[in-house]
Short mmCIF file of C-alpha atoms in Angstrom, two decimals:
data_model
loop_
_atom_site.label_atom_id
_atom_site.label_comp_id
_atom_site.label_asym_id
_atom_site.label_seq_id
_atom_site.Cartn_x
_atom_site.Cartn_y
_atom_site.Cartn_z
CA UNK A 164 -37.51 -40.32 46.28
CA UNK A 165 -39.40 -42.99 44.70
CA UNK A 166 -42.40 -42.81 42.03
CA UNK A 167 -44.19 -39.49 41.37
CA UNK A 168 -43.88 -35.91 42.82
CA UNK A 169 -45.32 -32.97 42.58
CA UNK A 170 -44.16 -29.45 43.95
CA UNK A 171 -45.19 -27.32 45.10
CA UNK A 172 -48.62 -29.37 47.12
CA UNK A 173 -50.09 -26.01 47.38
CA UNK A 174 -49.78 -22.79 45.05
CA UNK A 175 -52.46 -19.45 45.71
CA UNK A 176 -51.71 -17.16 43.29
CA UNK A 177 -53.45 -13.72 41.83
CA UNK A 178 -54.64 -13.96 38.46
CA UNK A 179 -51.95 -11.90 36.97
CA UNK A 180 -48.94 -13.86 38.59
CA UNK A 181 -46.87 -16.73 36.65
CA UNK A 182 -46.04 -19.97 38.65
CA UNK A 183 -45.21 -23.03 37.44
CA UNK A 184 -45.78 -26.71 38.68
CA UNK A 185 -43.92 -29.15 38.49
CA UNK A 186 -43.67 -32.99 38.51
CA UNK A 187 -40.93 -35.89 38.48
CA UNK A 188 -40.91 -39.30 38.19
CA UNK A 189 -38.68 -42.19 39.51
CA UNK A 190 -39.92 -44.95 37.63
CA UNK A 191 -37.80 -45.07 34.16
CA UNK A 192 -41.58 -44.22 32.40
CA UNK A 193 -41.77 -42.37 29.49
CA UNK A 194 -44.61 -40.90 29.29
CA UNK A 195 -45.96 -38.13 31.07
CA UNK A 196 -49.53 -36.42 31.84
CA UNK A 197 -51.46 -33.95 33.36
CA UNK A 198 -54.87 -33.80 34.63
CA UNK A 199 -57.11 -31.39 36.25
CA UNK A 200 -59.52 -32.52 39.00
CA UNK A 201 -62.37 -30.02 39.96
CA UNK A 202 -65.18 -30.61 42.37
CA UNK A 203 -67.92 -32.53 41.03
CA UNK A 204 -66.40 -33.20 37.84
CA UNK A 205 -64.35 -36.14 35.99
CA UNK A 206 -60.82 -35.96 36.27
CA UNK A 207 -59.86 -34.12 32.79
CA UNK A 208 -57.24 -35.21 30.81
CA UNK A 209 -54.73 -31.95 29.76
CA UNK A 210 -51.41 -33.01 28.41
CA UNK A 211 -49.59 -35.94 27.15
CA UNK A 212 -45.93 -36.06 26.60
CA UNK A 213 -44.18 -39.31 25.34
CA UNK A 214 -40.55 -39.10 24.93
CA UNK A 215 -40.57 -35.61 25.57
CA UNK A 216 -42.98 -35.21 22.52
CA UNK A 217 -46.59 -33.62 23.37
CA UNK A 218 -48.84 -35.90 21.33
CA UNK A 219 -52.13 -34.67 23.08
CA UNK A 220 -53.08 -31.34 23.94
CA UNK A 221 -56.87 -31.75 25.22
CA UNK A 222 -58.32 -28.34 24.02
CA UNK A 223 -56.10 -26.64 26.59
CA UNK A 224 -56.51 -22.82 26.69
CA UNK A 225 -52.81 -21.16 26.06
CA UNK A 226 -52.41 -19.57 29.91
CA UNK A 227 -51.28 -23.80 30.58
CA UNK A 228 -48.71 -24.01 29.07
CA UNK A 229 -46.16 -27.15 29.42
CA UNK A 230 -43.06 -27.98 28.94
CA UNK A 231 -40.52 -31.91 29.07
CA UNK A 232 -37.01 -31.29 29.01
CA UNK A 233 -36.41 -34.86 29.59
CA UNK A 234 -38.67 -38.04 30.35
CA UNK A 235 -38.28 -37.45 34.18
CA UNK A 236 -39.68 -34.17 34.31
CA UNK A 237 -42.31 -32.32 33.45
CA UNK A 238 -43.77 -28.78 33.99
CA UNK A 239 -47.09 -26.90 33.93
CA UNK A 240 -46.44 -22.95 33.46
CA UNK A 241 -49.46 -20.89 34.55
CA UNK A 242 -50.03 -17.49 33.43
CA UNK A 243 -52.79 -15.20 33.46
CA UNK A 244 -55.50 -17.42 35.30
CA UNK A 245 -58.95 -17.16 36.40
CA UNK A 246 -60.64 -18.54 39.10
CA UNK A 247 -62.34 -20.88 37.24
CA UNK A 248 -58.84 -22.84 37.14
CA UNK A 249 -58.88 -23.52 40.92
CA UNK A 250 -58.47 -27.22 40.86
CA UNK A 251 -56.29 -30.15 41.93
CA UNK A 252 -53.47 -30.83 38.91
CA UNK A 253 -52.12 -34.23 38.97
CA UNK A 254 -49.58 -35.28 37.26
CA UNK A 255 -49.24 -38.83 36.09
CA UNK A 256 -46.61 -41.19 34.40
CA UNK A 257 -46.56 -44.83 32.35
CA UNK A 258 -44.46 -47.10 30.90
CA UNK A 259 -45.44 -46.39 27.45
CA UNK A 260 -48.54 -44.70 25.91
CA UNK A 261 -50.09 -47.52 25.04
CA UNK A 262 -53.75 -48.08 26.44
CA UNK A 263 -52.59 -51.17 28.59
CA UNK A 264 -50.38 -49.28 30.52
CA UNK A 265 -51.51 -48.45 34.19
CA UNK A 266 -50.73 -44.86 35.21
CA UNK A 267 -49.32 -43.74 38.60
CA UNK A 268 -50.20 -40.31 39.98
CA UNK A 269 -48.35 -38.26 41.59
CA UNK A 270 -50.15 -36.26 44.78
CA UNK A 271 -51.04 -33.31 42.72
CA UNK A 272 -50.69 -29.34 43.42
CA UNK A 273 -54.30 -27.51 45.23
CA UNK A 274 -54.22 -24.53 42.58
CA UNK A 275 -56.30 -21.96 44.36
CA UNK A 276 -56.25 -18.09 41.71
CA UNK A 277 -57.92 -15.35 43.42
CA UNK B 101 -68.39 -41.84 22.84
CA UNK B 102 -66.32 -43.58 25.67
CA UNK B 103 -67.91 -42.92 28.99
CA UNK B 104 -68.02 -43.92 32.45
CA UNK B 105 -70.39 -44.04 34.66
CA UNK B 106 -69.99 -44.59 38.45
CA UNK B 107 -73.66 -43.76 39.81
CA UNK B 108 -73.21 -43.52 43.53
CA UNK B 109 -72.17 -40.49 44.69
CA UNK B 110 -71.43 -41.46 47.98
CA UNK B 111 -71.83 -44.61 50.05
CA UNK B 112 -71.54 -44.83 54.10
CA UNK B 113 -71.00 -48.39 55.47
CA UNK B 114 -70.05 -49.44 59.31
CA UNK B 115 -66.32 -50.90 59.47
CA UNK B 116 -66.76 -54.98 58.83
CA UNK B 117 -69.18 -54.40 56.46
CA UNK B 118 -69.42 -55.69 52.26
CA UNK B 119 -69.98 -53.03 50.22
CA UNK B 120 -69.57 -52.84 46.35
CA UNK B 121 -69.31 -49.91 43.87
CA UNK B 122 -70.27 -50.19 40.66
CA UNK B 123 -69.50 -48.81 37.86
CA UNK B 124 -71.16 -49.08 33.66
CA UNK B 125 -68.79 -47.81 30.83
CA UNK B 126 -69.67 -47.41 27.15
CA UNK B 127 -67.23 -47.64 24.64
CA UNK B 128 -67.05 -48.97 20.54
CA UNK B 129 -64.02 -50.69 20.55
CA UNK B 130 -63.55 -54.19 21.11
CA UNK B 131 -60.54 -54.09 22.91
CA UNK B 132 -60.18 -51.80 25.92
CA UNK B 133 -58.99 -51.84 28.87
CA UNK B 134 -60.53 -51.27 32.37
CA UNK B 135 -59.01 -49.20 35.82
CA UNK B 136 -59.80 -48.78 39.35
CA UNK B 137 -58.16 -46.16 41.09
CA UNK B 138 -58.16 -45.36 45.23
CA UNK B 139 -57.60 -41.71 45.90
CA UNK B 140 -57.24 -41.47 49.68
CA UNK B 141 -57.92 -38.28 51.20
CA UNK B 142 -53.59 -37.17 50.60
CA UNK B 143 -54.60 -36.76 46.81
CA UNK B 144 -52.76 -39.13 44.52
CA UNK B 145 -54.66 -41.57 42.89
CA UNK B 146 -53.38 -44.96 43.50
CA UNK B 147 -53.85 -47.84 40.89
CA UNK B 148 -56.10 -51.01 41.79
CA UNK B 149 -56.40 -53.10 39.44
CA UNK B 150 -56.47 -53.61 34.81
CA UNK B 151 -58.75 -55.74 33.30
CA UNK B 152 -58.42 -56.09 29.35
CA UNK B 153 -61.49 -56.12 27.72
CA UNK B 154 -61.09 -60.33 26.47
CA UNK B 155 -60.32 -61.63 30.11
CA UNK B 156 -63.99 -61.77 31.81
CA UNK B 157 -62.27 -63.47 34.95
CA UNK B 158 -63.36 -62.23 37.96
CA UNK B 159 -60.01 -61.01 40.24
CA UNK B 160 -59.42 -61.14 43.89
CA UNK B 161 -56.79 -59.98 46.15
CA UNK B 162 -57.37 -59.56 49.87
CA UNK B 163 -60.28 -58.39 50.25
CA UNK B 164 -60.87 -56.09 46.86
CA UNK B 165 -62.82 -58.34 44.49
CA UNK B 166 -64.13 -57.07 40.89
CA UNK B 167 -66.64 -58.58 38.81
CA UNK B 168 -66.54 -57.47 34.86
CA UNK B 169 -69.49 -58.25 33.16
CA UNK B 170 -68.94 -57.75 29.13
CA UNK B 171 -73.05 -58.90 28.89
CA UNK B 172 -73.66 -55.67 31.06
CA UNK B 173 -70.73 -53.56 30.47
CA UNK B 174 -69.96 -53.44 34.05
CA UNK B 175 -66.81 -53.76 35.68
CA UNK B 176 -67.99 -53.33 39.25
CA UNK B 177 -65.58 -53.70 42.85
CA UNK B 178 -66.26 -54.78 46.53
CA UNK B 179 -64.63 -54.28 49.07
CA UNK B 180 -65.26 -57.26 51.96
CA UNK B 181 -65.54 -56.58 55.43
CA UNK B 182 -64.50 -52.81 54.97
CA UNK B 183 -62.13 -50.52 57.65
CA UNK B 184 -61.76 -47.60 58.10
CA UNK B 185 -58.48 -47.42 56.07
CA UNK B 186 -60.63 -47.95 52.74
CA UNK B 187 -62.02 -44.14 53.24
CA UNK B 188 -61.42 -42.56 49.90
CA UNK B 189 -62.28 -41.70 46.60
CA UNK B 190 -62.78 -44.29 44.04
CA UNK B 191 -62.59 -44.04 40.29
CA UNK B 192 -63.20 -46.38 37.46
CA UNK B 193 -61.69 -45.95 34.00
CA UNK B 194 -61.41 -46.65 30.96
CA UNK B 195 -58.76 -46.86 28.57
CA UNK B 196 -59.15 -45.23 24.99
CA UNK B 197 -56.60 -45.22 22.11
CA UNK B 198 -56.16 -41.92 20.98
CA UNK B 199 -53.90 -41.03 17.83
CA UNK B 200 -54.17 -44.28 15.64
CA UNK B 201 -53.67 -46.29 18.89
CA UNK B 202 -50.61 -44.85 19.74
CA UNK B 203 -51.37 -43.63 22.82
CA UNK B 204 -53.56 -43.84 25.99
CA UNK B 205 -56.10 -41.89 27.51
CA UNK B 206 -58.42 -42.17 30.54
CA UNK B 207 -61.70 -41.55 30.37
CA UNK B 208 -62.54 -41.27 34.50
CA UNK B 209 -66.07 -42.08 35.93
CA UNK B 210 -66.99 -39.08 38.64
CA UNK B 211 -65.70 -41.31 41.46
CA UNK B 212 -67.50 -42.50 44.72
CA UNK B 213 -67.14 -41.67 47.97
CA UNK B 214 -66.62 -44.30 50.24
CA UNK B 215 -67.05 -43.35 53.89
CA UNK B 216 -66.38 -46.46 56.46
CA UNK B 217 -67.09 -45.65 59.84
CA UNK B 218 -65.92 -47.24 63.09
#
């Protein structure tokens, strides 16, 4: 396997199921994101993890909750969503944190909560 | 506030055509740095091009050009003699330090929709 992945590529769930996404790099990065991408709007910043330390946590309601055992991986547990949250999550990596550093995306998970 | 702003929605060219997206950003620091991303219609987003905020050379490679314009505060990319291949999603963004500087966050334009027919 070789840079990002996500699993699993597509997830329906009900809004009182718990599912969790998650993501792993091949790169050696260490640092880790997640973004949500709706229709029609900017892609929206969620999560940053660098060295398995969250240092940004964008206003993000509590059902997202996420979790970095180690700078490879990192998870996105869902719980109790609406259908508001419907939305492509991507999941992202860099070198370092630093605003320099490009990011590479993984091919994201097509949340759909009915 | 940082922003982005890539004002075409969509654009529809004929394959072998030039066609350039453009994109404005606002931002108060004086050091930044600048993205495109390609997200082709399999999802990921896949990384273009940086351009640091104190290097107005314009870049080629292939046929992707981009033009950043300090003066204007655009940072603008064409595409020469399209295919059908460059079909996606395009995003511009901009890089803002968050947390003293200590760490990176993008601030995405809404994207454009390039459509390159046969």
């Amino acid at each position: 396997e070789t840079g990002v992945t996500q699993t699993p590529r597509h997830l329906v769930m009900g809004m009182t199921n718990k599912k969790s996404l998650k993501c792993e790099q091949h790169l050696g990065h260490n640092a880790m994101y997640w973004y949500k991408q709706s229709a029609k709007k900017p892609l929206e910043l969620m999560f940053v993890y660098s060295l398995e330390e969250r240092v940004e946590n964008n206003s993000v309601p509590s059902r997202f909750s996420p979790e970095c055992p180690n700078s490879s991986h990192l998870f996105l547990h869902l719980h109790t969503l609406q259908p508001e949250d419907s939305a492509l999550y991507l999941c992202a990596s860099s070198l370092g944190t630093e605003p320099y550093n490009e990011q590479f995306f993984g091919p994201g998970t097509r949340l759909t909560v009915l | 506030a940082q922003k982005v702003t890539q004002a075409q929605t969509e654009i529809s060219v004929v394959e072998k055509e030039d066609v350039t997206l453009d994109c404005v950003y606002e931002t108060r620091d004086t050091t930044y740095y600048l993205f495109w991303y390609k997200q082709p219609p399999s999802g990921e987003l896949v990384f273009l091009i940086r351009r640091n905020s104190f290097d107005e050379q314009n870049e080629i490679s292939g046929r992707y050009s981009w033009n950043f314009q300090k003066s204007t505060s655009s940072f603008n990319f064409t595409i020469t003699a399209s295919q059908v291949v460059d079909s996606a999603v395009y995003f511009c963004a901009l890089s803002e330090a968050i947390d003293g500087g200590a760490t990176n966050k993008l601030i995405f334009g809404t994207g454009t929709l390039l459509a390159v027919q046969p």
